[in-house]
mmCIF file of C-alpha atoms in Angstrom:
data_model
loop_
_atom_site.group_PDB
_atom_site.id
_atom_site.type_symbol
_atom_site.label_atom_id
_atom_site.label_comp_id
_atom_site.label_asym_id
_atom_site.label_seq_id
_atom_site.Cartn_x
_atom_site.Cartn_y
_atom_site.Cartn_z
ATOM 1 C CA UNK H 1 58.092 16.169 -2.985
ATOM 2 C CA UNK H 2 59.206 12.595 -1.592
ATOM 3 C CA UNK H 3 59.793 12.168 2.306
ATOM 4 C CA UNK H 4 61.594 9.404 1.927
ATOM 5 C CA UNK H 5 65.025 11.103 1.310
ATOM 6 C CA UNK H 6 67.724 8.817 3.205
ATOM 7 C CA UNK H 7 71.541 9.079 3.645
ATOM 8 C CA UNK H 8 72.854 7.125 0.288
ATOM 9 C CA UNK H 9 75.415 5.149 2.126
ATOM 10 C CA UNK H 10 72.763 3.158 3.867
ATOM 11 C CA UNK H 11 70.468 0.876 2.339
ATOM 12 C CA UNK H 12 66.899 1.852 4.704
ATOM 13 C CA UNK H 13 63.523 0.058 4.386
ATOM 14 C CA UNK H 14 60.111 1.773 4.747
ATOM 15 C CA UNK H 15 59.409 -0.521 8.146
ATOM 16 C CA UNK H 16 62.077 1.612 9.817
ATOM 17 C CA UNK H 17 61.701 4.884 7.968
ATOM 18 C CA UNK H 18 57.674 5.381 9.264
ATOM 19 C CA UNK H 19 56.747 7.026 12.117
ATOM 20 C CA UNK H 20 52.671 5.952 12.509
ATOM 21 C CA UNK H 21 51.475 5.428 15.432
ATOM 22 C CA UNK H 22 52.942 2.616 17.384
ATOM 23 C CA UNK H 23 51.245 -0.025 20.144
ATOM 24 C CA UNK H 24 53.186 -1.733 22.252
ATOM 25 C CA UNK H 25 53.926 -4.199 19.770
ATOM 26 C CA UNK H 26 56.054 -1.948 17.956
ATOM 27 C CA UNK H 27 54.462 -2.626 14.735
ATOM 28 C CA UNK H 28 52.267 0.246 12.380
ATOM 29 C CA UNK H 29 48.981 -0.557 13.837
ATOM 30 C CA UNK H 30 47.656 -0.349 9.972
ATOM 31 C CA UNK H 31 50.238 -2.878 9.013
ATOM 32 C CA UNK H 32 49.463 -5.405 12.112
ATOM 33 C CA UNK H 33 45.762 -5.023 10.541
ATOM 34 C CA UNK H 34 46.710 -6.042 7.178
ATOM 35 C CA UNK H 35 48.486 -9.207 8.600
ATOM 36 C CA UNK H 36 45.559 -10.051 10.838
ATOM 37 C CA UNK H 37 43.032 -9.499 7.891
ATOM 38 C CA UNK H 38 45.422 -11.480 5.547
ATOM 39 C CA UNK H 39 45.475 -14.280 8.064
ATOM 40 C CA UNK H 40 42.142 -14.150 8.762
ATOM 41 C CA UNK H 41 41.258 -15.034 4.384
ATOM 42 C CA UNK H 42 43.179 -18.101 4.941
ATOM 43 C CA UNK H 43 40.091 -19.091 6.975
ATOM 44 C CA UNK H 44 37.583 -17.551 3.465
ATOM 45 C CA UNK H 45 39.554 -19.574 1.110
ATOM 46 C CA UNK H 46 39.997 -22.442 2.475
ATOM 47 C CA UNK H 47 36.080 -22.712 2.995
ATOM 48 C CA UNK H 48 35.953 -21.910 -1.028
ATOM 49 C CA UNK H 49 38.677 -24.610 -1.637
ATOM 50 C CA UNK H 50 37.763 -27.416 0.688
ATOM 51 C CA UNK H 51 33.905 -26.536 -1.102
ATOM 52 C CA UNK H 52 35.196 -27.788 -4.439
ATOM 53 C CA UNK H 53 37.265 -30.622 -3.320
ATOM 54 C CA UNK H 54 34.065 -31.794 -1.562
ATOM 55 C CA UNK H 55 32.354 -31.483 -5.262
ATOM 56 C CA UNK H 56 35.016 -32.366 -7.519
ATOM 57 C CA UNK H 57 34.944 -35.995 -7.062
ATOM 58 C CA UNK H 58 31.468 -36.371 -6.219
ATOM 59 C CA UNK H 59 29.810 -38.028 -9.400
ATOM 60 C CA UNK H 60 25.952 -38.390 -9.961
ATOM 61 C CA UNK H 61 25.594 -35.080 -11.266
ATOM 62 C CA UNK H 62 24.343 -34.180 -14.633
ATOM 63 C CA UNK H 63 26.498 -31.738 -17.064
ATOM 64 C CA UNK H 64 30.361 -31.725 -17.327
ATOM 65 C CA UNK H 65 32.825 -31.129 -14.874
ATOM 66 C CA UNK H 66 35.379 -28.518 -14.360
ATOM 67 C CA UNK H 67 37.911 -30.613 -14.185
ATOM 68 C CA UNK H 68 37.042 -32.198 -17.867
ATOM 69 C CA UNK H 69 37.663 -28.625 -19.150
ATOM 70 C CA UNK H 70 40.231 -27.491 -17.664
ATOM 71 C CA UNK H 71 43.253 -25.974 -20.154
ATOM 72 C CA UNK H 72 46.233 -26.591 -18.402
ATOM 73 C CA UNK H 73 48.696 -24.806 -20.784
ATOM 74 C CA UNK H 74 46.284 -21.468 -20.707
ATOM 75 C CA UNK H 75 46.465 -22.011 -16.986
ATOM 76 C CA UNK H 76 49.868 -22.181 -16.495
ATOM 77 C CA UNK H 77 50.695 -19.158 -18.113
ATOM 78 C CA UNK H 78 48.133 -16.690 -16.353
ATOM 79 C CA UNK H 79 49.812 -18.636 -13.302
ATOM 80 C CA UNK H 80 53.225 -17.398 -14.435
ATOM 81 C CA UNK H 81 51.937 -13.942 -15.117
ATOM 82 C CA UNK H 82 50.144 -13.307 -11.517
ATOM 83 C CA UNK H 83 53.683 -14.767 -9.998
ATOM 84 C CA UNK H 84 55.611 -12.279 -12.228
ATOM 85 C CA UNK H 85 53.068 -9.619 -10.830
ATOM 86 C CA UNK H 86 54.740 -10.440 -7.331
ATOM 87 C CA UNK H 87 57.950 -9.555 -8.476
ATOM 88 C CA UNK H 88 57.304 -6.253 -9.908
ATOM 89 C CA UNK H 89 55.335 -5.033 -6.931
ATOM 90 C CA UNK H 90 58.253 -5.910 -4.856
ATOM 91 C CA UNK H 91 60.255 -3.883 -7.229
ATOM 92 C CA UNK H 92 57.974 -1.126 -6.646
ATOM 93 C CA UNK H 93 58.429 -1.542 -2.973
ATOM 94 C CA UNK H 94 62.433 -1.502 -3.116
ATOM 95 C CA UNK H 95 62.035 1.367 -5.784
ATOM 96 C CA UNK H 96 60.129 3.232 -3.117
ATOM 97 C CA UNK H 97 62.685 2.847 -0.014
ATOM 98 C CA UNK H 98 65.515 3.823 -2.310
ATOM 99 C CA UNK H 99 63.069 7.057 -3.150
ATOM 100 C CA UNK H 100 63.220 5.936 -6.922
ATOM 101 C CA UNK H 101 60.061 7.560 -7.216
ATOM 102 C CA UNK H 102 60.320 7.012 -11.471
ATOM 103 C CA UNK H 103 61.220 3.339 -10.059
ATOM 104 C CA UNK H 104 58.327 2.684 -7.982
ATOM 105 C CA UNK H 105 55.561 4.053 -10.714
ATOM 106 C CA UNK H 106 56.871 2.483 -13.538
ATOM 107 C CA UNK H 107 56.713 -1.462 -11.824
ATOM 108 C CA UNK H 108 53.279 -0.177 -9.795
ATOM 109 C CA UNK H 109 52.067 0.438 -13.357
ATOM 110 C CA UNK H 110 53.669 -2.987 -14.051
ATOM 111 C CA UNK H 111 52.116 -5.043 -11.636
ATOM 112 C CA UNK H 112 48.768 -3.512 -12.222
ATOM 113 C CA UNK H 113 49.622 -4.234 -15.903
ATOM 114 C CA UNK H 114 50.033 -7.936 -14.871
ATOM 115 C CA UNK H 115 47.430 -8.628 -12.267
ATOM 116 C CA UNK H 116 44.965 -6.987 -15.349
ATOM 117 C CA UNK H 117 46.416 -9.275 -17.794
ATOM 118 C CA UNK H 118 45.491 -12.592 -15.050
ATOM 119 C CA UNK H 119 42.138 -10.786 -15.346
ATOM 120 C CA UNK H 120 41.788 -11.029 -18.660
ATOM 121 C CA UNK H 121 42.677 -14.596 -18.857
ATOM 122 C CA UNK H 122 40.156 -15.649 -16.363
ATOM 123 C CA UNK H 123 37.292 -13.607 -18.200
ATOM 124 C CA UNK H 124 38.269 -15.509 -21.341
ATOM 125 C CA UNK H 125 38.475 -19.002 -19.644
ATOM 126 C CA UNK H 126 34.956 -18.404 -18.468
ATOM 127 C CA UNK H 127 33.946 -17.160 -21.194
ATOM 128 C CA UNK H 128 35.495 -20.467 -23.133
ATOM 129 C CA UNK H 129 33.832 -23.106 -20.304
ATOM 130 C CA UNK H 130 30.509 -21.539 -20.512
ATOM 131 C CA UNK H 131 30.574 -21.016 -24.482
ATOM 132 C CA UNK H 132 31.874 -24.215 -25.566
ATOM 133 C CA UNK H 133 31.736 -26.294 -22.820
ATOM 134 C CA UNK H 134 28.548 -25.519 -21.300
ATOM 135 C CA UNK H 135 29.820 -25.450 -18.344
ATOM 136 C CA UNK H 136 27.766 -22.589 -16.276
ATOM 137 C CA UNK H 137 27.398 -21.425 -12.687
ATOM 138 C CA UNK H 138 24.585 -23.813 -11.909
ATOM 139 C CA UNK H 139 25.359 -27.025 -14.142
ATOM 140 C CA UNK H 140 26.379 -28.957 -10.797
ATOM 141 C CA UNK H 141 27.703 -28.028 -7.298
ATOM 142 C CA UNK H 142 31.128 -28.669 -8.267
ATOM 143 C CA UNK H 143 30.815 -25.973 -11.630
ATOM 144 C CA UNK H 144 29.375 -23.743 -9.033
ATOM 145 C CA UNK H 145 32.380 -24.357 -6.362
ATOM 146 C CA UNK H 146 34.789 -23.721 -9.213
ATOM 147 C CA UNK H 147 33.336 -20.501 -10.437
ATOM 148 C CA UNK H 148 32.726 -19.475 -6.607
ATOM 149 C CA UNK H 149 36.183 -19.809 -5.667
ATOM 150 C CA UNK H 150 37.917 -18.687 -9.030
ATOM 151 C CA UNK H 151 35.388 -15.867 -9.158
ATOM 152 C CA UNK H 152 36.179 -14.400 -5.524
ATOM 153 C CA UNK H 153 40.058 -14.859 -6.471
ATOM 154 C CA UNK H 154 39.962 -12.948 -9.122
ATOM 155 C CA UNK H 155 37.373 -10.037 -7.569
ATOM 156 C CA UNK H 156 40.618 -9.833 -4.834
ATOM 157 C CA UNK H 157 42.802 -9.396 -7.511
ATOM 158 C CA UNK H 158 40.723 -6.964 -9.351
ATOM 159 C CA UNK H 159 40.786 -4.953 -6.005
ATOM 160 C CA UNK H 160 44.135 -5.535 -5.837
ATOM 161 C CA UNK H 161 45.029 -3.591 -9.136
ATOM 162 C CA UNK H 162 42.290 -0.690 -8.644
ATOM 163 C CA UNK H 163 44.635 -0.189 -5.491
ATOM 164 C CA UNK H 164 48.002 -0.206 -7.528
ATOM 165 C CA UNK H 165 46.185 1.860 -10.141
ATOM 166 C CA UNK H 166 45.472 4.537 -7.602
ATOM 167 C CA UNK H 167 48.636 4.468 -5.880
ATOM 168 C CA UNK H 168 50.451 4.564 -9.712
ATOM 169 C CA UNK H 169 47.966 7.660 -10.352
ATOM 170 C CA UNK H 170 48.554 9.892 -7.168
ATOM 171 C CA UNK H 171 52.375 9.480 -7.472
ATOM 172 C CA UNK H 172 52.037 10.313 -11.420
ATOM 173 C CA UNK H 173 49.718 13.436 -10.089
ATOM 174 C CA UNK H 174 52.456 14.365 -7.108
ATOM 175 C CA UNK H 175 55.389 13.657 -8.548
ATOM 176 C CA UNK H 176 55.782 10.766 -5.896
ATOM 177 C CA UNK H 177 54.604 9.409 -3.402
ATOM 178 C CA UNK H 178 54.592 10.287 0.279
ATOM 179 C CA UNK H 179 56.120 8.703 3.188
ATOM 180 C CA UNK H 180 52.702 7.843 4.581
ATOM 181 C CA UNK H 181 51.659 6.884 0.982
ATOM 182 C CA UNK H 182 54.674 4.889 0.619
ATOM 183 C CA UNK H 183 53.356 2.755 3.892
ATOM 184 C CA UNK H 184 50.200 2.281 1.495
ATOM 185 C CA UNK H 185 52.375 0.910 -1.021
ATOM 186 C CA UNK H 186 53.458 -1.698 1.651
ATOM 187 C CA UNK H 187 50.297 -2.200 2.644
ATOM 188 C CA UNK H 188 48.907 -2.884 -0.988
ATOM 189 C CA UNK H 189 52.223 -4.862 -1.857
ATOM 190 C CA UNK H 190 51.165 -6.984 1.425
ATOM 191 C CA UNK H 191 47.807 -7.816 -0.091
ATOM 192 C CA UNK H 192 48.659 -8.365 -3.763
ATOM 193 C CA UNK H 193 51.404 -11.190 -2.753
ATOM 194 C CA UNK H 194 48.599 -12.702 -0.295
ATOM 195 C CA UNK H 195 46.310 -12.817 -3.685
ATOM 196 C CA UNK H 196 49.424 -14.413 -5.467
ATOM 197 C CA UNK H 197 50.035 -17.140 -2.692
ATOM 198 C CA UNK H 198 46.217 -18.211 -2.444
ATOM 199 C CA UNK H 199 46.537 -18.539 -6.464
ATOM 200 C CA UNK H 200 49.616 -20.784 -6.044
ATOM 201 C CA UNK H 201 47.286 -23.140 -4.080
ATOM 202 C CA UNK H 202 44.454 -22.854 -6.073
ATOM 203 C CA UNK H 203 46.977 -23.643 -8.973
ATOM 204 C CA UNK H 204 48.022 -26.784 -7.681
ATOM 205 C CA UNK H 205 45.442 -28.112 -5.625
ATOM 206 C CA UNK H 206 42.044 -27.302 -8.427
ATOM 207 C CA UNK H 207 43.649 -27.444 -11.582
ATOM 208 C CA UNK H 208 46.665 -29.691 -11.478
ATOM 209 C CA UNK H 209 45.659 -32.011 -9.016
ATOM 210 C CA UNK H 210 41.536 -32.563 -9.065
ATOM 211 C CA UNK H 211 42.434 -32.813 -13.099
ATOM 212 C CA UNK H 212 45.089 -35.749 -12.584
ATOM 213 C CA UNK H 213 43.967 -39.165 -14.067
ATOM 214 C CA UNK S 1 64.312 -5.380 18.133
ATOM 215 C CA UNK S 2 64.654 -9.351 16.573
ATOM 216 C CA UNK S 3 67.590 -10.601 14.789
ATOM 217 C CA UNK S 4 65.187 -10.754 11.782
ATOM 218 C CA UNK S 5 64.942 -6.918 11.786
ATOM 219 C CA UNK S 6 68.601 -6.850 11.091
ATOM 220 C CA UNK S 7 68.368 -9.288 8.302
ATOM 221 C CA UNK S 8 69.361 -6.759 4.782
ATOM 222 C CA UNK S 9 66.606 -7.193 2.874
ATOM 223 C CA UNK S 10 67.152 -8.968 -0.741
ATOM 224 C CA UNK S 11 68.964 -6.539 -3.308
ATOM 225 C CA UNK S 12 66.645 -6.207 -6.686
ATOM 226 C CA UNK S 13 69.388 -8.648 -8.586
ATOM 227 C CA UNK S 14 68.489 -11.124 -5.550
ATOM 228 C CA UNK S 15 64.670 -10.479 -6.214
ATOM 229 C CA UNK S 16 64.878 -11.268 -10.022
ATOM 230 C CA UNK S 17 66.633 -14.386 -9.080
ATOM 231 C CA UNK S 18 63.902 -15.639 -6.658
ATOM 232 C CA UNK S 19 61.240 -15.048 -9.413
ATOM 233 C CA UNK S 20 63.550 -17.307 -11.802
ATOM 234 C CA UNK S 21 63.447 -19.483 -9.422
ATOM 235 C CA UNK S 22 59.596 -19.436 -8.742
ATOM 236 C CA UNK S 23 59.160 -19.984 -12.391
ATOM 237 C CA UNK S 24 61.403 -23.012 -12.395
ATOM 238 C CA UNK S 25 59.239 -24.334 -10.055
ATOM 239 C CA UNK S 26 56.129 -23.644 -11.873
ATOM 240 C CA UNK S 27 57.327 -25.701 -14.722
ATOM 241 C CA UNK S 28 58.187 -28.265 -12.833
ATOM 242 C CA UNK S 29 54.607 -28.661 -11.445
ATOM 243 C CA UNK S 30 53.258 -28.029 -15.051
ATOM 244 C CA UNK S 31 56.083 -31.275 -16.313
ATOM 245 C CA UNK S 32 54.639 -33.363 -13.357
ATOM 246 C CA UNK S 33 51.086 -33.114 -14.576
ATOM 247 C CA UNK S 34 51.931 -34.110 -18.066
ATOM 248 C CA UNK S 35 54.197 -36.812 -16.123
ATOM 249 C CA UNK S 36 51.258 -38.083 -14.288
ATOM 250 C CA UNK S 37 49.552 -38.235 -17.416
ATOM 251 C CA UNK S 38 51.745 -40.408 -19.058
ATOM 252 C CA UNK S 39 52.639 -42.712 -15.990
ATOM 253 C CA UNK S 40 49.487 -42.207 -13.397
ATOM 254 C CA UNK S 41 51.856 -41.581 -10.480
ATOM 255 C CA UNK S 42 48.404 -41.278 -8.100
ATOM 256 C CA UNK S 43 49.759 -40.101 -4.854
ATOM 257 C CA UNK S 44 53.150 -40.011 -5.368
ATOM 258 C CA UNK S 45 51.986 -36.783 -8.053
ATOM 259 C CA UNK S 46 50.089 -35.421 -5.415
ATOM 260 C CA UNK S 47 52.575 -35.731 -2.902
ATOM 261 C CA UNK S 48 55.337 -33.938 -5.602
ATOM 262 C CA UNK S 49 52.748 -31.651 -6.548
ATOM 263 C CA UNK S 50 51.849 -30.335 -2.839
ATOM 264 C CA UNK S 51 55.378 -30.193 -1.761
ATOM 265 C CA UNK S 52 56.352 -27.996 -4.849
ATOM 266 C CA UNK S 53 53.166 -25.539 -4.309
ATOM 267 C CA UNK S 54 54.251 -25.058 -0.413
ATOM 268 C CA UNK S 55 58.178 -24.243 -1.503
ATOM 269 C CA UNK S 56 56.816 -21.479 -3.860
ATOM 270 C CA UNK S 57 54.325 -20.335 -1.146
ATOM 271 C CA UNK S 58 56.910 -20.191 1.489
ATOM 272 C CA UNK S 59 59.392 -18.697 -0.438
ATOM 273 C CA UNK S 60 57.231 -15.729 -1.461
ATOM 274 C CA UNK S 61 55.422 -15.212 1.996
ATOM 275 C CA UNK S 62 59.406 -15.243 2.871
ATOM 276 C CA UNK S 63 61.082 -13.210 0.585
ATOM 277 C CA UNK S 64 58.279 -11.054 -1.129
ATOM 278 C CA UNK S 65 56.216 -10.392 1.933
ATOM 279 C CA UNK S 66 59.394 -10.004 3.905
ATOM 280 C CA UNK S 67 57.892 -12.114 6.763
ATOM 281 C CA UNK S 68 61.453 -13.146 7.331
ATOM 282 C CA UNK S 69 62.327 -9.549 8.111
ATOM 283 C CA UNK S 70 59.835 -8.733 10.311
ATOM 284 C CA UNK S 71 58.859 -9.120 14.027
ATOM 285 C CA UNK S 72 58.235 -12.640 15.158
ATOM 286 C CA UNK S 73 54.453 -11.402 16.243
ATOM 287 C CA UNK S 74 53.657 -10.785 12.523
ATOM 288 C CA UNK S 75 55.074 -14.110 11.995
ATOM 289 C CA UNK S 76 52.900 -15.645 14.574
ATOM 290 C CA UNK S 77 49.881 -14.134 13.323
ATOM 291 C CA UNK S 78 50.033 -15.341 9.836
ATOM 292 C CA UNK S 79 51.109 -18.993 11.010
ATOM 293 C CA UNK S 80 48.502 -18.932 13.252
ATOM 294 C CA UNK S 81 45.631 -17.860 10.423
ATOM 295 C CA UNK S 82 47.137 -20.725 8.312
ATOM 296 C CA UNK S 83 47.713 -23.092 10.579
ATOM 297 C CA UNK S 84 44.199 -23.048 11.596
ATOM 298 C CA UNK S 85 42.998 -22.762 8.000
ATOM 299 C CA UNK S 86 44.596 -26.119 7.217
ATOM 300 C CA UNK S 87 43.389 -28.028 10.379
ATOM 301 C CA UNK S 88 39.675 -26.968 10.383
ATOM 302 C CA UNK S 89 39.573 -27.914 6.462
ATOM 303 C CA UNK S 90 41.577 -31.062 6.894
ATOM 304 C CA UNK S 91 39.146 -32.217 9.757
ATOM 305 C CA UNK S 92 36.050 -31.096 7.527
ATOM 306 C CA UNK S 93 37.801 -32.563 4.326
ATOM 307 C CA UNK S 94 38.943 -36.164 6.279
ATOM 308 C CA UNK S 95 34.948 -35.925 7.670
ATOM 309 C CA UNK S 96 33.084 -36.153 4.445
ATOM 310 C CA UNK S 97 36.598 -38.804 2.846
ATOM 311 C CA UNK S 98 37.427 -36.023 0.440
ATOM 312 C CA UNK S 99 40.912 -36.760 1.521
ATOM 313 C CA UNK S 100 41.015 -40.243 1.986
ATOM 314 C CA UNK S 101 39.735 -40.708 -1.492
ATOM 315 C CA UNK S 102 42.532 -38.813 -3.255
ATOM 316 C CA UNK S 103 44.851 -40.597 -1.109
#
C-alpha cells in the first residue's frame, strides 16, 4: 500500500523521498507555500498580540480585566499539553519516513488527541471567565483583545486537528498513507508546530507577563 | 544541495529528549512567575521570561520544524516573516508607550 518503502540500511526523510514538482528553488512548491503562509501569520498574530498589550495596561475601563483572572496553574498545563502535541506529530512524521505506517497513525491520532484536549481547556477557561468572572467579549477592549487573540489561536488549532483527524482516518481507511499523502503529513506537521510556537508566545507574553505584579 | 541537507535528522530517543527539555523550560517560566510574585523582579522577570519563551521557540522551529535541515531559502523566508512581525509591532507598540511602560 505505502510508497515509501526505502532500503533499511539508510535512514531517508520524506524531503528527499518526494518527487512533486520542483521550481528552481528546489523546494516542493506546496511546501515553499506552507512556509510563506506560515511566515506570513507572524504578521496576523502579532497584530492580535500587540492589540492586547495596547489594552492590557490601559485602565479607565469599567469591568475586570483578563489579566485579574487569569489561572496560571490551568494555563500552564494546557501549555504543556499543546507542546507535548509537537512532539507526537513529529513522531508521526519520523514514523512516516521509516514507513511505520502503525507508527505514524497511532501518534497522528495522538497529537489530534492532544491539540483536542488544549481545546477543551480553552472552552472551559472561557467558559470559567465569562461564568464567574464576568468577564465577556465586550466588557472592555482589553477582554475583547484577549478573547480575539485566544479565540483565533485556538480556531488554528482546531483546524489543525480536523487536518490530523483526516490524515489519521484515510491511512486507517488505506492501510497507510501515500507518498504524496505522506508530504501532507509534512505539510500539516509544518502548521501544527507553527500553532504550537505562536502559543509559546502567547504563553509568555499574555498570561505570564501582562499578569506579573 | 546545503550542508544543512546533510545534517541526520534527530533519532526519536533525541526527539523525546528535546520535549524533556521544552518542559523543563516551561517550568521554569511557570517558577519565575511565582518568583516575581514573591520578589517583584519588574524587568529583570520580563527580561528572564522573554529570553526563556524565544529558547523554546527556537528550539522547536529548529528541531521540530526541521528548519535546521532544510534549504537556507526556507530559512530566509520564515526569518524574514518574523523579523518583520517583530519590527512593525515594536514600532507600533514603542508608538502608543506600550513598551516603554512595561519597561
Amino acid at each position: 500500500m505505502s510508497d515509501l518503502a526505502h532500503d533499511p540500511g539508510t535512514t531517508p526523510h520524506l524531503e528527499v523521498e518526494h518527487h512533486e514538482e520542483h521550481e528552481s528553488t528546489g523546494i516542493e512548491n506546496r511546501k515553499l507555500g506552507m512556509w510563506v503562509f506560515l511566515s506570513s501569520e507572524f504578521l496576523f498574530f502579532g497584530a492580535l498580540i500587540s492589540n492586547y498589550l495596547l489594552y492590557s495596561n490601559r485602565g479607565g475601563y469599567e469591568g475586570v480585566y483578563p489579566a485579574q483572572v487569569y489561572d496560571i496553574p490551568f494555563t500552564s498545563v494546557s501549555s504543556f499539553v499543546l507542546l507535548m502535541s509537537s512532539l507526537t506529530m513529529v513522531l508521526a512524521h519520523n514514523a512516516l519516513t521509516r514507513n511505520d505506517q502503525n507508527g505514524a497513525r497511532t501518534w497522528l491520532f495522538a497529537t489530534a488527541a492532544l491539540g483536542s484536549v488544549f481545546l477543551g481547556g480553552q472552552v472551559f477557561e472561557f467558559t470559567t471567565f465569562v461564568v464567574e468572572h464576568g468577564l465577556t467579549l465586550s466588557t472592555n477592549p482589553a477582554a475583547s483583545a484577549f478573547y480575539v487573540l485566544t479565540g483565533f489561536h485556538g480556531t488554528h488549532v482546531a483546524i489543525g486537528v480536523i487536518m490530523l483527524l483526516s490524515l489519521w482516518g484515510i491511512s486507517r481507511r488505506r492501510g497507510g498513507l501515500s507518498e504524496k499523502q505522506g508530504l501532507n503529513v509534512e505539510l500539516v506537521g509544518l502548521y501544527w508546530h507553527f500553532v504550537d510556537i505562536i502559543w509559546i508566545v502567547i504563553f509568555t507574553v499574555v498570561y505570564l507577563i501582562s499578569s506579573s505584579p | 544541495m546545503s550542508t544543512a541537507e546533510h545534517r541526520p535528522h534527530p533519532t526519536p530517543r533525541q526527539y523525546w529528549m528535546i520535549a524533556a527539555f521544552l518542559a523543563a523550560v516551561t517550568a521554569a517560566e511557570v517558577a519565575m512567575y511565582y518568583i516575581d510574585q514573591e520578589l517583584e523582579l519588574e524587568f529583570l522577570n520580563v527580561a528572564i521570561l522573554l529570553v526563556l519563551s524565544a529558547v523554546k521557540f527556537m528550539v522547536v522551529v529548529g528541531w521540530f520544524m526541521h528548519i535546521r535541515f532544510e534549504k537556507p531559502m526556507i530559512s530566509r523566508f520564515f526569518t524574514a516573516g518574523f523579523a518583520l512581525a517583530c519590527g512593525l509591532y515594536l514600532v507600533v507598540l514603542s508608538a502608543m508607550g506600550v513598551v516603554a511602560l512595561r519597561g
